[in-house]
mmCIF file of C-alpha atoms and ligand atoms in Angstrom:
data_model
loop_
_atom_site.group_PDB
_atom_site.id
_atom_site.type_symbol
_atom_site.label_atom_id
_atom_site.label_comp_id
_atom_site.label_asym_id
_atom_site.label_seq_id
_atom_site.Cartn_x
_atom_site.Cartn_y
_atom_site.Cartn_z
ATOM 1 C CA MET U 10 74.598 -90.293 114.957
ATOM 2 C CA THR U 11 76.672 -93.502 115.046
ATOM 3 C CA GLU U 12 77.900 -92.111 118.386
ATOM 4 C CA SER U 13 74.444 -92.236 119.989
ATOM 5 C CA ARG U 14 74.270 -94.464 123.055
ATOM 6 C CA PHE U 15 71.297 -96.349 121.591
ATOM 7 C CA LEU U 16 73.199 -97.313 118.423
ATOM 8 C CA LYS U 17 76.325 -98.100 120.426
ATOM 9 C CA ALA U 18 74.353 -100.450 122.664
ATOM 10 C CA CYS U 19 72.873 -102.157 119.570
ATOM 11 C CA ARG U 20 76.481 -102.871 118.558
ATOM 12 C CA ARG U 21 77.392 -103.965 122.128
ATOM 13 C CA GLU U 22 79.837 -101.082 122.543
ATOM 14 C CA PRO U 23 80.353 -99.451 125.979
ATOM 15 C CA VAL U 24 78.088 -96.479 126.795
ATOM 16 C CA ASP U 25 78.025 -93.704 129.435
ATOM 17 C CA VAL U 26 74.535 -94.630 130.677
ATOM 18 C CA THR U 27 72.044 -97.328 129.647
ATOM 19 C CA PRO U 28 69.946 -96.138 126.696
ATOM 20 C CA VAL U 29 66.185 -96.250 127.127
ATOM 21 C CA TRP U 30 63.138 -95.975 124.873
ATOM 22 C CA PHE U 31 59.627 -97.355 125.190
ATOM 23 C CA MET U 32 57.478 -99.393 122.853
ATOM 24 C CA ARG U 33 54.298 -97.343 122.240
ATOM 25 C CA GLN U 34 56.046 -94.264 123.613
ATOM 26 C CA ALA U 35 53.701 -92.253 121.416
ATOM 27 C CA GLY U 36 50.049 -92.837 122.168
ATOM 28 C CA ARG U 37 46.970 -92.411 124.275
ATOM 29 C CA TYR U 38 48.719 -91.959 127.644
ATOM 30 C CA MET U 39 49.913 -88.532 126.384
ATOM 31 C CA SER U 40 47.423 -85.634 126.486
ATOM 32 C CA GLU U 41 48.850 -84.048 123.324
ATOM 33 C CA TYR U 42 48.265 -87.329 121.460
ATOM 34 C CA ARG U 43 44.685 -87.581 122.738
ATOM 35 C CA ALA U 44 44.061 -83.975 121.671
ATOM 36 C CA LEU U 45 45.154 -84.783 118.124
ATOM 37 C CA ARG U 46 43.054 -87.972 118.108
ATOM 38 C CA GLU U 47 39.936 -85.901 118.781
ATOM 39 C CA ARG U 48 40.367 -84.416 115.319
ATOM 40 C CA TYR U 49 41.973 -87.272 113.403
ATOM 41 C CA SER U 50 41.664 -91.065 113.286
ATOM 42 C CA LEU U 51 44.677 -93.295 113.874
ATOM 43 C CA LEU U 52 44.851 -94.028 110.132
ATOM 44 C CA ASP U 53 44.596 -90.288 109.304
ATOM 45 C CA ILE U 54 47.672 -89.721 111.475
ATOM 46 C CA CYS U 55 49.539 -92.658 109.927
ATOM 47 C CA ARG U 56 48.757 -91.372 106.410
ATOM 48 C CA ALA U 57 49.663 -87.699 106.929
ATOM 49 C CA PRO U 58 53.459 -87.238 107.141
ATOM 50 C CA ASP U 59 53.194 -83.973 109.112
ATOM 51 C CA LEU U 60 50.872 -85.533 111.733
ATOM 52 C CA ALA U 61 52.967 -88.721 111.966
ATOM 53 C CA THR U 62 56.016 -86.491 112.466
ATOM 54 C CA GLU U 63 54.327 -84.493 115.223
ATOM 55 C CA VAL U 64 53.258 -87.645 117.105
ATOM 56 C CA THR U 65 56.690 -89.282 116.712
ATOM 57 C CA LEU U 66 58.271 -86.211 118.320
ATOM 58 C CA GLN U 67 55.816 -85.841 121.222
ATOM 59 C CA PRO U 68 57.561 -88.340 123.540
ATOM 60 C CA VAL U 69 61.028 -87.105 122.494
ATOM 61 C CA ARG U 70 60.099 -83.627 123.760
ATOM 62 C CA ARG U 71 58.669 -84.823 127.070
ATOM 63 C CA ILE U 72 60.681 -87.883 128.107
ATOM 64 C CA GLU U 73 64.437 -88.541 128.312
ATOM 65 C CA VAL U 74 64.310 -91.217 125.605
ATOM 66 C CA ASP U 75 67.410 -92.175 123.637
ATOM 67 C CA ALA U 76 65.528 -93.079 120.455
ATOM 68 C CA ALA U 77 62.435 -92.058 118.535
ATOM 69 C CA ILE U 78 60.208 -94.673 116.895
ATOM 70 C CA LEU U 79 58.409 -93.888 113.676
ATOM 71 C CA PHE U 80 54.707 -93.375 114.317
ATOM 72 C CA SER U 81 52.894 -95.785 112.039
ATOM 73 C CA ASP U 82 51.157 -99.132 112.427
ATOM 74 C CA LEU U 83 52.199 -102.708 111.855
ATOM 75 C CA LEU U 84 49.178 -103.423 109.688
ATOM 76 C CA LEU U 85 49.703 -100.706 107.027
ATOM 77 C CA PRO U 86 51.231 -103.118 104.453
ATOM 78 C CA LEU U 87 48.099 -105.309 104.550
ATOM 79 C CA GLU U 88 45.892 -102.822 102.692
ATOM 80 C CA PRO U 89 47.964 -102.581 99.477
ATOM 81 C CA MET U 90 48.153 -106.401 99.496
ATOM 82 C CA GLY U 91 44.363 -106.446 99.192
ATOM 83 C CA LEU U 92 43.430 -106.696 102.877
ATOM 84 C CA PRO U 93 41.777 -103.396 103.887
ATOM 85 C CA PHE U 94 41.097 -102.782 107.593
ATOM 86 C CA ASP U 95 40.039 -100.133 110.055
ATOM 87 C CA PHE U 96 40.537 -99.496 113.768
ATOM 88 C CA ILE U 97 37.329 -99.899 115.751
ATOM 89 C CA LYS U 98 37.115 -97.819 118.907
ATOM 90 C CA GLY U 99 37.796 -99.943 121.974
ATOM 91 C CA GLU U 100 38.336 -103.112 119.935
ATOM 92 C CA GLY U 101 41.456 -102.632 117.861
ATOM 93 C CA PRO U 102 41.996 -103.495 114.219
ATOM 94 C CA GLN U 103 39.347 -105.182 112.099
ATOM 95 C CA LEU U 104 39.908 -106.497 108.592
ATOM 96 C CA GLU U 105 37.068 -106.224 106.077
ATOM 97 C CA ARG U 106 37.697 -109.642 104.510
ATOM 98 C CA PRO U 107 40.178 -111.794 106.459
ATOM 99 C CA ILE U 108 41.915 -114.664 104.658
ATOM 100 C CA SER U 109 39.795 -117.782 105.023
ATOM 101 C CA SER U 110 41.063 -120.134 102.321
ATOM 102 C CA PRO U 111 44.204 -120.910 100.318
ATOM 103 C CA GLY U 112 42.503 -119.224 97.332
ATOM 104 C CA ASP U 113 42.454 -115.902 99.235
ATOM 105 C CA ILE U 114 46.220 -116.154 99.590
ATOM 106 C CA ASP U 115 46.762 -116.567 95.862
ATOM 107 C CA ALA U 116 44.622 -113.469 95.250
ATOM 108 C CA LEU U 117 46.961 -111.228 97.337
ATOM 109 C CA ARG U 118 48.809 -108.499 95.470
ATOM 110 C CA ASP U 119 52.459 -107.477 95.563
ATOM 111 C CA PHE U 120 53.091 -103.746 95.794
ATOM 112 C CA ASP U 121 55.873 -101.199 95.726
ATOM 113 C CA PRO U 122 56.201 -99.628 99.209
ATOM 114 C CA ARG U 123 57.828 -96.592 97.580
ATOM 115 C CA VAL U 124 54.465 -95.907 95.916
ATOM 116 C CA ALA U 125 51.771 -97.431 98.157
ATOM 117 C CA LEU U 126 53.444 -96.400 101.434
ATOM 118 C CA ALA U 127 55.217 -93.284 100.137
ATOM 119 C CA HIS U 128 53.626 -91.276 102.983
ATOM 120 C CA VAL U 129 55.531 -93.352 105.565
ATOM 121 C CA LEU U 130 58.815 -92.729 103.770
ATOM 122 C CA GLU U 131 58.031 -89.028 103.539
ATOM 123 C CA ALA U 132 57.332 -88.980 107.292
ATOM 124 C CA ILE U 133 60.802 -90.488 107.876
ATOM 125 C CA THR U 134 62.411 -87.629 105.925
ATOM 126 C CA LEU U 135 60.420 -85.023 107.868
ATOM 127 C CA ILE U 136 61.127 -86.647 111.252
ATOM 128 C CA GLN U 137 64.866 -86.826 110.580
ATOM 129 C CA ARG U 138 64.870 -83.159 109.593
ATOM 130 C CA GLU U 139 63.095 -82.235 112.848
ATOM 131 C CA LEU U 140 65.203 -84.524 115.045
ATOM 132 C CA ALA U 141 68.377 -83.030 113.567
ATOM 133 C CA GLY U 142 70.528 -85.720 115.147
ATOM 134 C CA ARG U 143 69.104 -85.361 118.644
ATOM 135 C CA VAL U 144 68.289 -89.089 118.887
ATOM 136 C CA PRO U 145 68.254 -91.889 116.309
ATOM 137 C CA LEU U 146 65.018 -92.933 114.584
ATOM 138 C CA ILE U 147 63.789 -96.532 114.667
ATOM 139 C CA GLY U 148 61.728 -97.847 111.740
ATOM 140 C CA PHE U 149 59.678 -101.019 112.042
ATOM 141 C CA ALA U 150 57.522 -103.690 110.447
ATOM 142 C CA GLY U 151 55.775 -106.893 111.468
ATOM 143 C CA ALA U 152 57.169 -110.400 111.155
ATOM 144 C CA PRO U 153 55.277 -112.882 108.961
ATOM 145 C CA PHE U 154 53.677 -114.899 111.797
ATOM 146 C CA THR U 155 52.214 -111.855 113.570
ATOM 147 C CA LEU U 156 51.076 -110.222 110.313
ATOM 148 C CA ALA U 157 49.580 -113.515 109.084
ATOM 149 C CA SER U 158 47.690 -113.853 112.365
ATOM 150 C CA TYR U 159 45.947 -110.484 111.783
ATOM 151 C CA ALA U 160 45.351 -111.326 108.096
ATOM 152 C CA ILE U 161 43.677 -114.630 109.032
ATOM 153 C CA GLU U 162 41.935 -113.829 112.339
ATOM 154 C CA GLY U 163 40.787 -110.410 111.106
ATOM 155 C CA GLY U 164 41.816 -108.824 114.404
ATOM 156 C CA HIS U 165 43.250 -109.771 117.749
ATOM 157 C CA SER U 166 42.997 -113.386 118.912
ATOM 158 C CA ASN U 167 43.650 -115.181 122.181
ATOM 159 C CA ASN U 168 44.344 -118.648 120.840
ATOM 160 C CA PHE U 169 45.171 -118.143 117.133
ATOM 161 C CA ALA U 170 42.793 -120.990 116.272
ATOM 162 C CA ARG U 171 42.162 -119.918 112.656
ATOM 163 C CA THR U 172 45.817 -119.083 112.092
ATOM 164 C CA LYS U 173 47.019 -122.440 113.354
ATOM 165 C CA SER U 174 44.255 -124.337 111.518
ATOM 166 C CA LEU U 175 45.459 -122.872 108.241
ATOM 167 C CA MET U 176 49.090 -123.471 109.226
ATOM 168 C CA TYR U 177 48.546 -127.158 110.112
ATOM 169 C CA GLY U 178 45.807 -127.891 107.565
ATOM 170 C CA HIS U 179 47.292 -126.149 104.526
ATOM 171 C CA PRO U 180 51.045 -125.890 105.151
ATOM 172 C CA ASP U 181 51.815 -125.102 101.503
ATOM 173 C CA ALA U 182 49.375 -122.196 101.499
ATOM 174 C CA TRP U 183 50.755 -121.000 104.866
ATOM 175 C CA HIS U 184 54.285 -120.945 103.476
ATOM 176 C CA ARG U 185 53.096 -119.119 100.337
ATOM 177 C CA LEU U 186 51.432 -116.484 102.545
ATOM 178 C CA CYS U 187 54.460 -116.050 104.790
ATOM 179 C CA SER U 188 56.925 -115.827 101.943
ATOM 180 C CA ARG U 189 54.756 -113.116 100.338
ATOM 181 C CA LEU U 190 54.704 -111.267 103.665
ATOM 182 C CA ALA U 191 58.464 -111.706 104.095
ATOM 183 C CA MET U 192 59.102 -110.296 100.621
ATOM 184 C CA VAL U 193 56.829 -107.316 101.234
ATOM 185 C CA VAL U 194 58.323 -106.584 104.677
ATOM 186 C CA ALA U 195 61.945 -106.945 103.510
ATOM 187 C CA ASP U 196 61.249 -104.494 100.691
ATOM 188 C CA TYR U 197 59.385 -102.102 103.020
ATOM 189 C CA LEU U 198 62.187 -102.109 105.631
ATOM 190 C CA GLY U 199 64.742 -101.579 102.856
ATOM 191 C CA ALA U 200 62.720 -98.549 101.722
ATOM 192 C CA GLN U 201 62.589 -97.224 105.310
ATOM 193 C CA ILE U 202 66.372 -97.586 105.556
ATOM 194 C CA ASP U 203 66.820 -95.784 102.209
ATOM 195 C CA ALA U 204 64.559 -93.024 103.569
ATOM 196 C CA GLY U 205 66.879 -92.615 106.573
ATOM 197 C CA VAL U 206 65.899 -94.664 109.637
ATOM 198 C CA ASP U 207 68.890 -95.454 111.885
ATOM 199 C CA ALA U 208 67.710 -98.888 113.090
ATOM 200 C CA VAL U 209 64.773 -101.214 112.485
ATOM 201 C CA GLN U 210 62.672 -103.337 114.807
ATOM 202 C CA VAL U 211 60.801 -106.406 113.584
ATOM 203 C CA PHE U 212 57.725 -107.015 115.765
ATOM 204 C CA ASP U 213 56.713 -110.661 116.085
ATOM 205 C CA SER U 214 54.487 -109.791 119.022
ATOM 206 C CA TRP U 215 52.433 -113.005 119.120
ATOM 207 C CA VAL U 216 54.962 -115.621 118.002
ATOM 208 C CA GLY U 217 55.288 -116.891 121.593
ATOM 209 C CA ALA U 218 52.113 -118.871 120.772
ATOM 210 C CA LEU U 219 54.300 -121.358 118.847
ATOM 211 C CA SER U 220 56.314 -124.285 120.210
ATOM 212 C CA PRO U 221 60.017 -124.329 119.330
ATOM 213 C CA ALA U 222 59.443 -127.041 116.684
ATOM 214 C CA ASP U 223 56.526 -125.141 115.110
ATOM 215 C CA TYR U 224 58.481 -121.876 115.169
ATOM 216 C CA ARG U 225 61.307 -123.617 113.335
ATOM 217 C CA GLU U 226 58.988 -125.116 110.733
ATOM 218 C CA PHE U 227 56.440 -122.341 110.168
ATOM 219 C CA ALA U 228 58.039 -119.007 111.113
ATOM 220 C CA LEU U 229 61.838 -119.113 111.229
ATOM 221 C CA PRO U 230 62.638 -119.395 107.484
ATOM 222 C CA HIS U 231 60.385 -116.432 106.652
ATOM 223 C CA THR U 232 61.570 -114.111 109.425
ATOM 224 C CA GLN U 233 65.151 -115.064 108.555
ATOM 225 C CA ARG U 234 64.647 -113.844 104.971
ATOM 226 C CA ILE U 235 63.736 -110.410 106.319
ATOM 227 C CA PHE U 236 66.818 -110.145 108.540
ATOM 228 C CA ASP U 237 69.068 -111.492 105.762
ATOM 229 C CA ALA U 238 67.704 -108.846 103.386
ATOM 230 C CA VAL U 239 68.657 -105.888 105.626
ATOM 231 C CA LYS U 240 71.759 -107.416 107.234
ATOM 232 C CA GLY U 241 74.629 -104.988 107.763
ATOM 233 C CA ARG U 242 72.681 -101.881 106.694
ATOM 234 C CA VAL U 243 71.474 -100.655 110.117
ATOM 235 C CA PRO U 244 71.185 -102.365 113.530
ATOM 236 C CA THR U 245 68.190 -104.717 113.762
ATOM 237 C CA ILE U 246 65.986 -105.557 116.763
ATOM 238 C CA HIS U 247 63.926 -108.763 116.888
ATOM 239 C CA PHE U 248 61.011 -108.438 119.305
ATOM 240 C CA GLY U 249 58.357 -110.854 120.516
ATOM 241 C CA THR U 250 56.483 -111.695 123.724
ATOM 242 C CA GLY U 251 56.267 -115.052 125.478
ATOM 243 C CA THR U 252 59.422 -116.098 123.649
ATOM 244 C CA SER U 253 61.613 -117.428 126.493
ATOM 245 C CA THR U 254 61.274 -121.004 125.192
ATOM 246 C CA ILE U 255 62.298 -120.064 121.632
ATOM 247 C CA PHE U 256 65.297 -117.745 122.149
ATOM 248 C CA PRO U 257 67.696 -120.075 120.261
ATOM 249 C CA GLU U 258 65.321 -120.104 117.284
ATOM 250 C CA LEU U 259 64.732 -116.319 117.413
ATOM 251 C CA ARG U 260 68.454 -115.607 117.404
ATOM 252 C CA GLU U 261 68.922 -117.988 114.513
ATOM 253 C CA ALA U 262 66.250 -116.095 112.537
ATOM 254 C CA GLY U 263 68.229 -112.893 113.109
ATOM 255 C CA GLY U 264 68.549 -109.588 114.932
ATOM 256 C CA ASP U 265 71.532 -107.764 116.431
ATOM 257 C CA VAL U 266 69.307 -107.100 119.449
ATOM 258 C CA ILE U 267 66.786 -109.576 120.853
ATOM 259 C CA GLY U 268 63.717 -108.277 122.726
ATOM 260 C CA VAL U 269 62.926 -109.848 126.097
ATOM 261 C CA ASP U 270 59.567 -109.635 127.907
ATOM 262 C CA TRP U 271 59.057 -109.591 131.697
ATOM 263 C CA ARG U 272 58.261 -113.291 132.076
ATOM 264 C CA ILE U 273 61.966 -114.199 132.424
ATOM 265 C CA PRO U 274 64.811 -112.529 134.384
ATOM 266 C CA ILE U 275 66.911 -110.588 131.881
ATOM 267 C CA ASP U 276 70.229 -112.208 132.887
ATOM 268 C CA LEU U 277 68.830 -115.703 132.327
ATOM 269 C CA ALA U 278 67.348 -114.553 129.005
ATOM 270 C CA TRP U 279 70.713 -113.128 127.918
ATOM 271 C CA GLU U 280 72.431 -116.397 128.829
ATOM 272 C CA ARG U 281 69.998 -118.312 126.605
ATOM 273 C CA ILE U 282 70.233 -115.769 123.788
ATOM 274 C CA GLY U 283 74.040 -115.703 123.846
ATOM 275 C CA SER U 284 76.557 -112.981 124.619
ATOM 276 C CA ASP U 285 77.127 -112.238 120.913
ATOM 277 C CA ARG U 286 73.762 -110.436 120.786
ATOM 278 C CA ALA U 287 72.473 -107.329 122.516
ATOM 279 C CA VAL U 288 69.235 -107.484 124.538
ATOM 280 C CA GLN U 289 66.322 -105.075 124.941
ATOM 281 C CA GLY U 290 63.905 -105.120 127.872
ATOM 282 C CA ASN U 291 62.331 -106.063 130.111
ATOM 283 C CA LEU U 292 60.139 -104.214 132.658
ATOM 284 C CA ASP U 293 56.487 -105.278 132.958
ATOM 285 C CA PRO U 294 54.508 -102.314 131.501
ATOM 286 C CA THR U 295 51.907 -102.738 134.249
ATOM 287 C CA LEU U 296 54.495 -101.591 136.816
ATOM 288 C CA LEU U 297 54.308 -98.104 135.292
ATOM 289 C CA LEU U 298 50.777 -97.741 136.648
ATOM 290 C CA GLY U 299 52.341 -97.521 140.124
ATOM 291 C CA PRO U 300 53.239 -97.544 142.907
ATOM 292 C CA THR U 301 56.414 -95.923 141.589
ATOM 293 C CA ALA U 302 58.554 -97.328 144.430
ATOM 294 C CA ARG U 303 57.922 -100.824 143.080
ATOM 295 C CA MET U 304 58.534 -99.672 139.483
ATOM 296 C CA LEU U 305 61.956 -98.314 140.508
ATOM 297 C CA THR U 306 62.899 -101.367 142.610
ATOM 298 C CA GLU U 307 62.164 -103.675 139.681
ATOM 299 C CA THR U 308 64.084 -101.366 137.348
ATOM 300 C CA SER U 309 67.044 -101.423 139.689
ATOM 301 C CA ASP U 310 66.859 -105.223 139.738
ATOM 302 C CA ILE U 311 67.032 -105.333 135.920
ATOM 303 C CA LEU U 312 70.064 -103.002 135.885
ATOM 304 C CA ASP U 313 71.763 -105.107 138.599
ATOM 305 C CA ARG U 314 71.150 -108.326 136.688
ATOM 306 C CA VAL U 315 72.694 -106.794 133.560
ATOM 307 C CA GLY U 316 75.583 -105.488 135.665
ATOM 308 C CA GLY U 317 76.631 -102.842 133.146
ATOM 309 C CA ARG U 318 77.527 -105.355 130.427
ATOM 310 C CA PRO U 319 77.647 -103.559 127.060
ATOM 311 C CA GLY U 320 74.647 -104.343 124.843
ATOM 312 C CA HIS U 321 71.616 -103.608 127.022
ATOM 313 C CA ILE U 322 68.852 -101.293 125.845
ATOM 314 C CA PHE U 323 66.292 -100.599 128.556
ATOM 315 C CA ASN U 324 62.676 -100.965 127.454
ATOM 316 C CA LEU U 325 59.428 -102.505 128.633
ATOM 317 C CA GLY U 326 58.507 -106.115 127.927
ATOM 318 C CA HIS U 327 55.690 -104.788 125.704
ATOM 319 C CA GLY U 328 54.033 -101.443 124.955
ATOM 320 C CA ILE U 329 53.070 -98.668 127.396
ATOM 321 C CA LEU U 330 49.449 -99.077 128.548
ATOM 322 C CA PRO U 331 47.042 -96.206 127.727
ATOM 323 C CA SER U 332 46.236 -95.582 131.440
ATOM 324 C CA THR U 333 49.904 -94.969 132.353
ATOM 325 C CA PRO U 334 50.622 -91.580 134.000
ATOM 326 C CA LEU U 335 53.106 -89.599 131.907
ATOM 327 C CA GLU U 336 55.037 -88.605 135.055
ATOM 328 C CA HIS U 337 55.809 -92.248 135.763
ATOM 329 C CA VAL U 338 57.288 -92.691 132.283
ATOM 330 C CA GLN U 339 59.376 -89.520 132.751
ATOM 331 C CA MET U 340 60.554 -90.698 136.167
ATOM 332 C CA LEU U 341 61.482 -94.130 134.848
ATOM 333 C CA ALA U 342 63.607 -92.808 131.964
ATOM 334 C CA GLN U 343 65.438 -90.439 134.319
ATOM 335 C CA TYR U 344 65.984 -93.224 136.813
ATOM 336 C CA VAL U 345 67.459 -95.585 134.192
ATOM 337 C CA HIS U 346 69.927 -92.872 133.208
ATOM 338 C CA SER U 347 70.947 -91.879 136.732
ATOM 339 C CA ALA U 348 71.055 -95.396 138.223
ATOM 340 C CA SER U 349 73.098 -96.807 135.329
ATOM 341 C CA ARG U 350 75.712 -94.036 135.110
ATOM 342 C CA ARG U 351 78.994 -95.934 134.704
ATOM 343 C CA GLY U 352 81.403 -95.729 137.566
ATOM 344 C CA ARG U 353 78.596 -95.292 140.094
HETATM 345 O O1 CP3 M 406 55.149 -95.371 119.718
HETATM 346 C C1 CP3 M 406 55.220 -96.424 119.048
HETATM 347 O O2 CP3 M 406 55.542 -97.528 119.537
HETATM 348 C C2 CP3 M 406 55.035 -96.324 117.555
HETATM 349 C C3 CP3 M 406 53.735 -96.566 117.072
HETATM 350 C C4 CP3 M 406 53.148 -97.958 116.902
HETATM 351 C C5 CP3 M 406 51.752 -98.142 116.758
HETATM 352 N N1 CP3 M 406 51.516 -99.441 116.467
HETATM 353 C C6 CP3 M 406 50.717 -97.091 116.847
HETATM 354 C C7 CP3 M 406 49.399 -97.489 117.382
HETATM 355 C C8 CP3 M 406 53.748 -99.204 116.758
HETATM 356 C C9 CP3 M 406 55.212 -99.590 116.869
HETATM 357 C C10 CP3 M 406 52.705 -100.136 116.471
HETATM 358 C C11 CP3 M 406 52.943 -101.571 116.197
HETATM 359 C C12 CP3 M 406 51.814 -102.487 116.265
HETATM 360 N N2 CP3 M 406 50.550 -102.309 115.793
HETATM 361 C C13 CP3 M 406 51.913 -103.802 116.761
HETATM 362 C C14 CP3 M 406 53.164 -104.448 117.274
HETATM 363 C C15 CP3 M 406 53.495 -103.950 118.621
HETATM 364 C C16 CP3 M 406 52.743 -104.594 119.712
HETATM 365 O O3 CP3 M 406 52.055 -103.869 120.446
HETATM 366 O O4 CP3 M 406 52.899 -105.800 119.858
HETATM 367 C C17 CP3 M 406 50.660 -104.390 116.637
HETATM 368 C C18 CP3 M 406 50.293 -105.797 117.075
HETATM 369 C C19 CP3 M 406 49.798 -103.435 116.008
HETATM 370 C C20 CP3 M 406 48.382 -103.614 115.629
HETATM 371 C C21 CP3 M 406 47.532 -102.733 116.438
HETATM 372 N N3 CP3 M 406 47.468 -101.361 116.317
HETATM 373 C C22 CP3 M 406 46.641 -103.110 117.472
HETATM 374 C C23 CP3 M 406 46.426 -104.527 117.951
HETATM 375 C C24 CP3 M 406 46.039 -101.944 117.945
HETATM 376 C C25 CP3 M 406 44.934 -101.827 118.958
HETATM 377 C C26 CP3 M 406 45.407 -102.027 120.323
HETATM 378 C C27 CP3 M 406 45.343 -100.742 121.098
HETATM 379 O O5 CP3 M 406 46.297 -100.456 121.838
HETATM 380 O O6 CP3 M 406 44.313 -100.069 120.981
HETATM 381 C C28 CP3 M 406 46.592 -100.854 117.242
HETATM 382 C C29 CP3 M 406 46.274 -99.444 117.436
HETATM 383 C C30 CP3 M 406 47.428 -98.524 117.636
HETATM 384 N N4 CP3 M 406 48.580 -98.479 116.910
HETATM 385 C C31 CP3 M 406 47.483 -97.502 118.617
HETATM 386 C C32 CP3 M 406 48.722 -96.850 118.461
HETATM 387 C C33 CP3 M 406 49.280 -95.686 119.241
HETATM 388 C C34 CP3 M 406 46.363 -97.198 119.583
HETATM 389 C C35 CP3 M 406 46.050 -95.748 119.721
HETATM 390 C C36 CP3 M 406 44.847 -95.189 119.097
HETATM 391 O O7 CP3 M 406 43.831 -95.857 118.816
HETATM 392 O O8 CP3 M 406 44.904 -93.952 118.932
#
């Protein structure tokens, strides 16, 4: 498994062809996923190890991906902390009682992921048995800023007004919340690693909403605790969107691999991140809707900009959109492999 091209690229070792996987590679754009969702809710799937295993494997069977990602959701740790939620059709997640005051933060509970999220760990065991070494398995969790934003906003937000009001207005309470989240996530990722994942990705999807100074003050110390806690155990990926102005801060927080979205050319991003880290990215997911000629031209441009330097994992700048045709995803993965074959 340590010989997989995905894990090699995480360690910036030379590979035969550029490894590729896709954020949200399991999901609504696949007919077999939609068929399962007619019978089960998203949370049903996340809570049943056999269903989570099936969905994790669906893209591995159909697409030339070099890694599987555990099927779960970023928000699962919120419920055992005392923040129950559900997914509302067409709207995304909705918390029953979002955090609205410092007092709500002090009422949060700590929990043992080996008990409260045992089903996730069991899914990891089942998935690894099924994968049988075919490709490595990526585990994941959310970073404190992104998790706090859901805990405070109660769902998705465009401007993070409530989150930032609490952050600026009650900085002590904000730091208490984020250190609780960091502790929970570090423990949860440690448990995923014990259960057998081969790498972990920390999603700080919305942290690009912060200025460099605010990132440093309000997010960096907490995210850093998570990376420090798992350091050296398995390769780590640090992902966010809209982060081109905070690459130095993101790298300081941690991650062997830094995620790059499509808003910046990947070679410029890598220069800012530093050559001692690997990079993952960075095709605009909208390009997968077509026309495919443009999707492939842009892909070729990314590969040219990287120029075969060891330490590139091909991915999208964010997750696959639900209206994406499966054939485009298949074509893209094949193209990355054939166009990047070393010695071409
Ligand atoms: O294939 C994979 O990438 C693994 C599965 C995965 C899911 N969620 C399943 C899911 C992963 C890695 C996540 C992470 C996640 N969840 C993030 C971080 C990644 C990102 O996109 O930035 C966030 C912010 C969440 C919270 C969340 N879950 C939202 C905002 C939504 C609604 C948005 C949407 O696309 O509808 C979800 C729902 C969700 N989680 C789906 C899937 C496949 C949607 C599918 C469904 O309803 O069946």
